[in-house]
Amino acid sequence: ESRGRAARGAVGPCAALTMFMVSFAVGLTNGSSVIFAQLFGAKQLDKLRRNLSTAFCLLAAPGLAISILGFCFARPLLKALAAPDAILDMASGYFRIYCLGLVFQFVYNVAAGALRSVGDSKATLYFLCISSVVNIVLDLVFVIVFHWGVEGTAIATVIAQGVSALVSLFYMHRKYEFFRFARGEFAFDPSCCGQILKLGVPTMVQMCIVSGGNVLIQRVVNDLGTVALAANTAAARIENYMFIPVQSMNNGLATFTGQNVGAGKYDRVLGGRRQARYIIVPTALLISLILWVFAKPLIGLFGVTGEALTLGIQHLRFIAPFFVIFALYMSTAGVLTGSGDVLAAACVTLSVLGVRVAATYIFNYGFHLGFPSLYYANPIGWAFGFIVVWLRF
């Protein structure tokens, strides 16, 4: 059990670092996706294709660089996060291998952003399902059959990411004629690059700082020991699944807004936001109920037992009632992003992060609340974000 808990805890510190690295890709992709959606709405397909090739070129170099840097400096980075010595070797091994697949995530994010911009969000869902199935099957094979441990799960993740990237590129080429490049068309366009950077850099900086803030919070988790690491890792994974429907609505609203702004149909933007609330609020309430009722079996899915199980249950049941606030905050932010108001959306997100990090440190080091400090801060940040983004809207 102690080794299993250490293995689960080893993934926790890596998650904060991987999200920081992926933020470069996601940030720039979100900026380019806004442009893709607006150009598609305006029926400027040639310009859309030029922006797509530029986005692929723009993301390729940093993807390779970040993969190499992460592989080379895995141990010092984890050491700086105060990762416990008991899990440092496992965490370093996992992180090095995971970094090798980051370039696939960069490619996939550009492809997924392009597909969402033309309204084909089902395809990205299918690709993620394929990736998840491949990941799960290879996890079982590499861990149970080959006994590769934590490193085996990292290898499975890299392979699954590669499959997802290749399938998405193949699908784009086969289904959409305007995503096919003739000889000499796949090129880097400086003017398109400037527009992508204009919209993408604020979002990229925002997400990098947010991920950096998560690294600061991970520092608090590491200080609390391996039991807290295992509990927080399990609860955070459940939270990530919980966020998916809301983040999907955010992406959908951003795409919908971008298309209609490009077409000059601003009344549809307001109508879409109203309709989205009728979907997202009941969805958030249902997720909250599921989290509250099934907190114990959900945390138990990750093999967490004893004190770590108790802490994980407390985490999920505390944040469950506040989840609807997060949903309202994110859905409104999606409209701002799709309209091109990315700087305001970035400033709001950074403000939310500042509130959350400050609250976590105050609760833990000021009031010495321990593990609850990690989740007491969440609803405070969400409420602040909703107020500010609504005022901006």
CSV table of C-alpha atoms in Angstrom, one decimal:
chain,number,residue,atom,x,y,z
A,1,GLU,CA,0.0,0.0,0.0
A,2,SER,CA,2.8,2.4,0.9
A,3,ARG,CA,4.5,1.9,-2.5
A,4,GLY,CA,1.1,2.2,-4.3
A,5,ARG,CA,0.4,5.5,-2.5
A,6,ALA,CA,3.9,6.7,-3.4
A,7,ALA,CA,3.3,5.9,-7.0
A,8,ARG,CA,0.0,7.8,-7.0
A,9,GLY,CA,1.7,10.7,-5.2
A,10,ALA,CA,4.5,10.7,-7.8
A,11,VAL,CA,2.1,11.7,-10.5
A,12,GLY,CA,0.8,14.7,-8.5
A,13,PRO,CA,3.9,17.0,-8.7
A,14,CYS,CA,4.3,16.1,-12.4
A,15,ALA,CA,0.7,17.2,-13.2
A,16,ALA,CA,1.4,20.8,-12.2
A,17,LEU,CA,4.6,20.9,-14.4
A,18,THR,CA,3.0,19.3,-17.4
A,19,MET,CA,0.1,21.7,-17.3
A,20,PHE,CA,2.5,24.6,-17.2
A,21,MET,CA,4.3,23.3,-20.4
A,22,VAL,CA,1.0,22.4,-22.2
A,23,SER,CA,-0.2,26.0,-21.5
A,24,PHE,CA,2.1,27.3,-24.3
A,25,ALA,CA,0.2,25.1,-26.8
A,26,VAL,CA,-3.3,25.7,-25.4
A,27,GLY,CA,-2.8,29.4,-25.1
A,28,LEU,CA,-1.6,30.0,-28.7
A,29,THR,CA,-4.2,27.5,-30.0
A,30,ASN,CA,-7.0,29.3,-28.3
A,31,GLY,CA,-5.8,32.5,-30.0
A,32,SER,CA,-5.7,30.9,-33.4
A,33,SER,CA,-9.0,29.2,-32.9
A,34,VAL,CA,-10.7,32.6,-32.5
A,35,ILE,CA,-9.2,33.6,-35.8
A,36,PHE,CA,-10.2,30.3,-37.4
A,37,ALA,CA,-13.8,30.7,-36.3
A,38,GLN,CA,-14.1,34.3,-37.4
A,39,LEU,CA,-12.6,33.5,-40.8
A,40,PHE,CA,-14.9,30.5,-41.2
A,41,GLY,CA,-17.9,32.7,-40.3
A,42,ALA,CA,-16.8,35.2,-42.9
A,43,LYS,CA,-16.3,32.4,-45.5
A,44,GLN,CA,-12.6,33.5,-46.0
A,45,LEU,CA,-11.4,29.9,-46.4
A,46,ASP,CA,-8.1,30.6,-48.2
A,47,LYS,CA,-7.1,32.9,-45.4
A,48,LEU,CA,-8.3,30.3,-42.9
A,49,ARG,CA,-5.9,27.7,-44.5
A,50,ARG,CA,-3.0,30.1,-44.4
A,51,ASN,CA,-3.6,30.8,-40.7
A,52,LEU,CA,-3.8,27.0,-40.1
A,53,SER,CA,-0.4,26.3,-41.7
A,54,THR,CA,1.1,29.2,-39.8
A,55,ALA,CA,-0.3,27.9,-36.5
A,56,PHE,CA,1.2,24.5,-37.1
A,57,CYS,CA,4.6,26.0,-37.9
A,58,LEU,CA,4.4,28.4,-35.0
A,59,LEU,CA,3.7,25.6,-32.5
A,60,ALA,CA,6.2,23.0,-33.8
A,61,ALA,CA,9.4,24.7,-32.6
A,62,PRO,CA,8.3,25.4,-29.0
A,63,GLY,CA,6.8,22.0,-28.8
A,64,LEU,CA,10.1,20.3,-29.6
A,65,ALA,CA,12.1,22.7,-27.3
A,66,ILE,CA,9.8,22.2,-24.3
A,67,SER,CA,9.9,18.4,-24.8
A,68,ILE,CA,13.7,18.5,-24.7
A,69,LEU,CA,14.0,20.9,-21.8
A,70,GLY,CA,11.5,19.0,-19.7
A,71,PHE,CA,13.3,15.7,-20.4
A,72,CYS,CA,16.7,17.2,-19.4
A,73,PHE,CA,15.6,19.1,-16.3
A,74,ALA,CA,12.9,16.9,-14.8
A,75,ARG,CA,14.7,16.1,-11.6
A,76,PRO,CA,15.8,19.7,-10.7
A,77,LEU,CA,12.3,21.0,-11.5
A,78,LEU,CA,10.6,18.4,-9.2
A,79,LYS,CA,13.2,19.1,-6.5
A,80,ALA,CA,12.4,22.8,-6.7
A,81,LEU,CA,8.8,21.9,-6.0
A,82,ALA,CA,9.9,20.1,-2.8
A,83,ALA,CA,8.7,16.7,-4.1
A,84,PRO,CA,9.4,14.3,-1.2
A,85,ASP,CA,12.5,12.1,-1.6
A,86,ALA,CA,10.4,9.0,-1.3
A,87,ILE,CA,8.8,9.7,-4.7
A,88,LEU,CA,11.4,11.8,-6.4
A,89,ASP,CA,12.9,9.0,-8.5
A,90,MET,CA,9.5,7.7,-9.7
A,91,ALA,CA,8.3,11.3,-10.4
A,92,SER,CA,11.4,12.1,-12.4
A,93,GLY,CA,11.1,8.9,-14.5
A,94,TYR,CA,7.5,9.6,-15.2
A,95,PHE,CA,8.0,13.2,-16.1
A,96,ARG,CA,11.0,12.6,-18.5
A,97,ILE,CA,9.0,10.1,-20.5
A,98,TYR,CA,5.8,12.3,-20.5
A,99,CYS,CA,7.8,15.2,-21.9
A,100,LEU,CA,8.6,13.2,-25.0
A,101,GLY,CA,5.0,13.3,-26.0
A,102,LEU,CA,4.4,17.0,-25.5
A,103,VAL,CA,5.0,17.8,-29.2
A,104,PHE,CA,2.0,15.5,-30.0
A,105,GLN,CA,-0.1,17.6,-27.7
A,106,PHE,CA,0.9,20.7,-29.5
A,107,VAL,CA,0.0,19.3,-32.9
A,108,TYR,CA,-3.3,17.9,-31.6
A,109,ASN,CA,-4.4,21.2,-30.0
A,110,VAL,CA,-4.0,23.0,-33.3
A,111,ALA,CA,-6.0,20.4,-35.2
A,112,ALA,CA,-8.7,20.3,-32.5
A,113,GLY,CA,-8.9,24.1,-32.5
A,114,ALA,CA,-9.4,24.1,-36.3
A,115,LEU,CA,-12.1,21.4,-36.2
A,116,ARG,CA,-14.0,23.2,-33.4
A,117,SER,CA,-13.8,26.4,-35.3
A,118,VAL,CA,-15.9,24.9,-38.1
A,119,GLY,CA,-18.4,23.3,-35.7
A,120,ASP,CA,-17.0,19.8,-35.8
A,121,SER,CA,-16.7,19.3,-32.1
A,122,LYS,CA,-17.9,15.7,-32.3
A,123,ALA,CA,-14.7,14.7,-34.1
A,124,THR,CA,-12.5,16.0,-31.2
A,125,LEU,CA,-14.6,14.0,-28.8
A,126,TYR,CA,-14.1,10.8,-30.8
A,127,PHE,CA,-10.4,11.4,-31.0
A,128,LEU,CA,-10.2,11.9,-27.2
A,129,CYS,CA,-12.2,8.7,-26.7
A,130,ILE,CA,-9.8,6.8,-29.0
A,131,SER,CA,-6.9,8.3,-27.1
A,132,SER,CA,-8.4,7.4,-23.7
A,133,VAL,CA,-9.1,3.8,-24.7
A,134,VAL,CA,-5.6,3.3,-26.1
A,135,ASN,CA,-4.2,4.9,-22.9
A,136,ILE,CA,-6.2,2.6,-20.6
A,137,VAL,CA,-5.4,-0.6,-22.5
A,138,LEU,CA,-1.7,0.2,-22.7
A,139,ASP,CA,-1.7,1.2,-19.0
A,140,LEU,CA,-3.0,-2.3,-18.1
A,141,VAL,CA,-0.5,-4.0,-20.4
A,142,PHE,CA,2.6,-2.0,-19.4
A,143,VAL,CA,1.8,-2.1,-15.6
A,144,ILE,CA,0.2,-5.5,-15.1
A,145,VAL,CA,1.9,-7.6,-17.8
A,146,PHE,CA,5.3,-5.9,-18.2
A,147,HIS,CA,5.6,-4.5,-14.6
A,148,TRP,CA,6.9,-1.1,-15.8
A,149,GLY,CA,5.3,0.8,-13.0
A,150,VAL,CA,4.9,4.6,-13.2
A,151,GLU,CA,7.1,4.8,-16.2
A,152,GLY,CA,4.7,2.4,-18.0
A,153,THR,CA,1.8,4.7,-17.5
A,154,ALA,CA,3.9,7.6,-19.0
A,155,ILE,CA,4.8,5.5,-22.1
A,156,ALA,CA,1.1,4.6,-22.5
A,157,THR,CA,0.2,8.3,-22.4
A,158,VAL,CA,2.8,9.3,-25.0
A,159,ILE,CA,1.7,6.6,-27.4
A,160,ALA,CA,-2.0,7.6,-26.9
A,161,GLN,CA,-1.2,11.3,-27.5
A,162,GLY,CA,0.7,10.4,-30.7
A,163,VAL,CA,-2.3,8.3,-32.0
A,164,SER,CA,-4.7,11.2,-31.2
A,165,ALA,CA,-2.6,13.7,-33.1
A,166,LEU,CA,-2.1,11.4,-36.2
A,167,VAL,CA,-5.8,10.5,-36.4
A,168,SER,CA,-6.9,14.1,-36.1
A,169,LEU,CA,-4.6,15.2,-39.0
A,170,PHE,CA,-5.8,12.3,-41.2
A,171,TYR,CA,-9.5,13.1,-40.5
A,172,MET,CA,-9.0,16.8,-41.3
A,173,HIS,CA,-7.4,16.0,-44.6
A,174,ARG,CA,-10.0,13.4,-45.6
A,175,LYS,CA,-13.2,15.3,-44.6
A,176,TYR,CA,-12.5,19.0,-45.3
A,177,GLU,CA,-11.3,20.1,-48.7
A,178,PHE,CA,-10.4,23.6,-47.4
A,179,PHE,CA,-8.0,22.0,-44.9
A,180,ARG,CA,-6.0,20.3,-47.7
A,181,PHE,CA,-2.8,22.0,-48.7
A,182,ALA,CA,-1.7,22.1,-52.3
A,183,ARG,CA,2.1,22.2,-53.2
A,184,GLY,CA,3.7,25.2,-51.6
A,185,GLU,CA,0.6,26.2,-49.6
A,186,PHE,CA,1.7,24.8,-46.3
A,187,ALA,CA,4.0,27.7,-45.3
A,188,PHE,CA,4.6,30.2,-42.6
A,189,ASP,CA,2.9,33.6,-43.2
A,190,PRO,CA,4.3,36.4,-41.0
A,191,SER,CA,1.2,38.5,-41.2
A,192,CYS,CA,-1.0,35.6,-40.0
A,193,CYS,CA,1.6,34.9,-37.3
A,194,GLY,CA,1.2,38.4,-36.0
A,195,GLN,CA,-2.5,38.1,-35.7
A,196,ILE,CA,-2.3,34.7,-34.0
A,197,LEU,CA,0.3,36.1,-31.5
A,198,LYS,CA,-1.9,39.2,-30.9
A,199,LEU,CA,-4.8,37.0,-29.8
A,200,GLY,CA,-2.8,34.0,-28.6
A,201,VAL,CA,-0.1,35.6,-26.4
A,202,PRO,CA,-2.4,37.1,-23.8
A,203,THR,CA,-4.1,33.7,-23.5
A,204,MET,CA,-0.8,31.9,-23.4
A,205,VAL,CA,0.6,34.2,-20.8
A,206,GLN,CA,-2.6,33.8,-18.8
A,207,MET,CA,-2.5,30.0,-18.9
A,208,CYS,CA,1.2,29.8,-18.1
A,209,ILE,CA,0.8,32.1,-15.1
A,210,VAL,CA,-2.3,30.0,-14.1
A,211,SER,CA,-0.2,26.9,-14.4
A,212,GLY,CA,2.6,28.6,-12.5
A,213,GLY,CA,0.0,29.3,-9.8
A,214,ASN,CA,-0.9,25.7,-9.7
A,215,VAL,CA,2.8,24.9,-9.2
A,216,LEU,CA,2.8,27.2,-6.2
A,217,ILE,CA,-0.3,25.4,-4.8
A,218,GLN,CA,1.5,22.1,-5.5
A,219,ARG,CA,4.3,23.3,-3.3
A,220,VAL,CA,1.8,23.5,-0.5
A,221,VAL,CA,0.6,20.0,-1.3
A,222,ASN,CA,4.1,18.6,-1.2
A,223,ASP,CA,4.7,20.2,2.2
A,224,LEU,CA,1.7,18.3,3.6
A,225,GLY,CA,3.3,14.9,2.9
A,226,THR,CA,2.6,11.8,0.9
A,227,VAL,CA,-0.9,11.2,2.3
A,228,ALA,CA,-2.0,14.6,1.2
A,229,LEU,CA,-0.3,14.1,-2.1
A,230,ALA,CA,-2.2,10.9,-2.8
A,231,ALA,CA,-5.5,12.4,-1.7
A,232,ASN,CA,-5.1,15.6,-3.7
A,233,THR,CA,-3.9,13.7,-6.8
A,234,ALA,CA,-7.1,11.6,-6.7
A,235,ALA,CA,-9.4,14.5,-6.0
A,236,ALA,CA,-7.7,16.7,-8.7
A,237,ARG,CA,-8.2,14.0,-11.3
A,238,ILE,CA,-11.9,13.8,-10.4
A,239,GLU,CA,-12.1,17.6,-10.6
A,240,ASN,CA,-10.5,17.5,-14.1
A,241,TYR,CA,-13.3,15.2,-15.3
A,242,MET,CA,-15.9,17.4,-13.5
A,243,PHE,CA,-14.6,20.4,-15.4
A,244,ILE,CA,-14.8,18.8,-18.9
A,245,PRO,CA,-18.5,19.6,-19.6
A,246,VAL,CA,-18.1,23.2,-18.5
A,247,GLN,CA,-14.9,23.7,-20.4
A,248,SER,CA,-16.5,22.2,-23.4
A,249,MET,CA,-19.3,24.7,-23.1
A,250,ASN,CA,-16.7,27.4,-22.8
A,251,ASN,CA,-15.0,26.3,-26.0
A,252,GLY,CA,-18.4,25.9,-27.8
A,253,LEU,CA,-19.5,29.4,-26.8
A,254,ALA,CA,-16.1,30.8,-27.9
A,255,THR,CA,-16.5,29.1,-31.3
A,256,PHE,CA,-20.1,30.1,-31.7
A,257,THR,CA,-19.3,33.7,-30.7
A,258,GLY,CA,-16.3,33.8,-33.1
A,259,GLN,CA,-18.4,32.5,-36.1
A,260,ASN,CA,-21.2,35.0,-35.5
A,261,VAL,CA,-18.9,37.9,-34.9
A,262,GLY,CA,-17.2,37.1,-38.2
A,263,ALA,CA,-20.6,37.0,-39.9
A,264,GLY,CA,-21.7,40.2,-38.1
A,265,LYS,CA,-24.6,38.5,-36.3
A,266,TYR,CA,-24.2,40.0,-32.8
A,267,ASP,CA,-27.8,39.3,-31.7
A,268,ARG,CA,-27.1,35.6,-32.1
A,269,VAL,CA,-24.1,36.0,-29.7
A,270,LEU,CA,-26.4,37.2,-26.9
A,271,GLY,CA,-29.0,34.6,-27.7
A,272,GLY,CA,-26.4,31.8,-27.6
A,273,ARG,CA,-25.2,32.9,-24.2
A,274,ARG,CA,-28.8,32.9,-22.8
A,275,GLN,CA,-29.4,29.4,-24.2
A,276,ALA,CA,-26.1,28.2,-22.8
A,277,ARG,CA,-27.2,29.0,-19.3
A,278,TYR,CA,-30.2,26.8,-19.6
A,279,ILE,CA,-27.9,23.9,-20.4
A,280,ILE,CA,-24.9,24.6,-18.2
A,281,VAL,CA,-26.7,25.3,-14.9
A,282,PRO,CA,-28.7,22.0,-14.8
A,283,THR,CA,-25.6,20.2,-15.9
A,284,ALA,CA,-23.5,21.7,-13.1
A,285,LEU,CA,-26.1,20.9,-10.5
A,286,LEU,CA,-26.3,17.3,-11.7
A,287,ILE,CA,-22.5,17.0,-11.5
A,288,SER,CA,-22.5,18.5,-8.0
A,289,LEU,CA,-25.1,15.9,-6.9
A,290,ILE,CA,-23.0,13.1,-8.4
A,291,LEU,CA,-19.9,14.3,-6.7
A,292,TRP,CA,-21.6,14.6,-3.3
A,293,VAL,CA,-23.3,11.2,-3.4
A,294,PHE,CA,-20.5,9.2,-5.0
A,295,ALA,CA,-17.5,10.9,-3.5
A,296,LYS,CA,-16.2,7.7,-1.8
A,297,PRO,CA,-16.4,5.3,-4.7
A,298,LEU,CA,-15.0,8.0,-7.1
A,299,ILE,CA,-11.9,8.6,-4.9
A,300,GLY,CA,-11.7,4.8,-4.4
A,301,LEU,CA,-11.3,4.3,-8.1
A,302,PHE,CA,-7.7,5.6,-7.7
A,303,GLY,CA,-6.9,2.9,-5.1
A,304,VAL,CA,-6.8,5.5,-2.3
A,305,THR,CA,-7.5,4.1,1.2
A,306,GLY,CA,-7.3,5.1,4.8
A,307,GLU,CA,-6.6,8.7,5.7
A,308,ALA,CA,-6.0,9.7,2.1
A,309,LEU,CA,-9.5,8.4,1.2
A,310,THR,CA,-11.1,10.4,4.0
A,311,LEU,CA,-9.3,13.6,2.9
A,312,GLY,CA,-10.2,13.1,-0.8
A,313,ILE,CA,-13.9,12.6,0.1
A,314,GLN,CA,-13.9,15.8,2.2
A,315,HIS,CA,-12.4,17.7,-0.8
A,316,LEU,CA,-15.0,16.6,-3.3
A,317,ARG,CA,-18.0,17.1,-1.0
A,318,PHE,CA,-16.9,20.6,0.0
A,319,ILE,CA,-16.5,21.9,-3.6
A,320,ALA,CA,-19.6,20.1,-5.0
A,321,PRO,CA,-22.2,22.8,-4.0
A,322,PHE,CA,-20.1,25.6,-5.4
A,323,PHE,CA,-19.6,24.1,-8.9
A,324,VAL,CA,-22.4,26.0,-10.5
A,325,ILE,CA,-20.5,29.3,-9.8
A,326,PHE,CA,-17.6,27.9,-11.7
A,327,ALA,CA,-19.9,27.0,-14.6
A,328,LEU,CA,-21.4,30.4,-14.8
A,329,TYR,CA,-18.0,32.0,-14.6
A,330,MET,CA,-16.5,29.9,-17.4
A,331,SER,CA,-19.5,30.1,-19.8
A,332,THR,CA,-19.4,34.0,-19.7
A,333,ALA,CA,-15.6,34.0,-20.2
A,334,GLY,CA,-16.1,31.9,-23.3
A,335,VAL,CA,-18.2,34.7,-24.9
A,336,LEU,CA,-15.4,37.2,-24.2
A,337,THR,CA,-12.8,34.9,-25.7
A,338,GLY,CA,-14.8,34.3,-28.8
A,339,SER,CA,-15.4,37.9,-29.4
A,340,GLY,CA,-11.7,38.6,-29.4
A,341,ASP,CA,-11.6,40.2,-26.0
A,342,VAL,CA,-8.8,37.9,-25.0
A,343,LEU,CA,-6.9,40.4,-22.9
A,344,ALA,CA,-9.8,41.1,-20.6
A,345,ALA,CA,-10.5,37.3,-20.3
A,346,ALA,CA,-6.8,36.8,-19.5
A,347,CYS,CA,-6.8,39.5,-16.8
A,348,VAL,CA,-9.9,38.0,-15.2
A,349,THR,CA,-8.3,34.6,-15.1
A,350,LEU,CA,-5.1,35.9,-13.6
A,351,SER,CA,-7.1,37.8,-10.9
A,352,VAL,CA,-8.9,34.6,-10.0
A,353,LEU,CA,-5.6,32.8,-9.8
A,354,GLY,CA,-4.1,35.4,-7.5
A,355,VAL,CA,-7.1,35.2,-5.2
A,356,ARG,CA,-6.9,31.4,-5.1
A,357,VAL,CA,-3.2,31.2,-4.5
A,358,ALA,CA,-3.3,33.9,-1.8
A,359,ALA,CA,-6.2,32.2,-0.1
A,360,THR,CA,-4.5,28.8,-0.1
A,361,TYR,CA,-1.3,30.2,1.4
A,362,ILE,CA,-3.2,32.3,4.0
A,363,PHE,CA,-5.3,29.3,5.0
A,364,ASN,CA,-2.3,26.9,5.3
A,365,TYR,CA,0.5,29.1,6.6
A,366,GLY,CA,-1.6,31.8,8.3
A,367,PHE,CA,-4.4,29.8,9.9
A,368,HIS,CA,-2.6,26.3,9.8
A,369,LEU,CA,-5.7,24.6,8.4
A,370,GLY,CA,-3.6,21.9,6.6
A,371,PHE,CA,-5.3,19.9,3.8
A,372,PRO,CA,-8.6,21.9,3.7
A,373,SER,CA,-6.6,24.9,2.6
A,374,LEU,CA,-6.3,23.3,-0.8
A,375,TYR,CA,-10.1,23.3,-1.5
A,376,TYR,CA,-11.4,26.2,0.7
A,377,ALA,CA,-9.8,28.6,-1.7
A,378,ASN,CA,-11.6,27.3,-4.8
A,379,PRO,CA,-15.1,28.7,-4.4
A,380,ILE,CA,-13.6,32.0,-3.3
A,381,GLY,CA,-11.7,32.3,-6.6
A,382,TRP,CA,-14.7,31.1,-8.7
A,383,ALA,CA,-17.1,33.7,-7.1
A,384,PHE,CA,-14.6,36.5,-7.6
A,385,GLY,CA,-14.1,35.4,-11.3
A,386,PHE,CA,-17.8,35.3,-12.0
A,387,ILE,CA,-18.4,38.8,-10.6
A,388,VAL,CA,-15.5,40.3,-12.5
A,389,VAL,CA,-16.3,38.6,-15.9
A,390,TRP,CA,-20.0,39.4,-15.6
A,391,LEU,CA,-19.2,43.1,-15.1
A,392,ARG,CA,-16.8,43.0,-18.1
A,393,PHE,CA,-19.5,41.3,-20.2
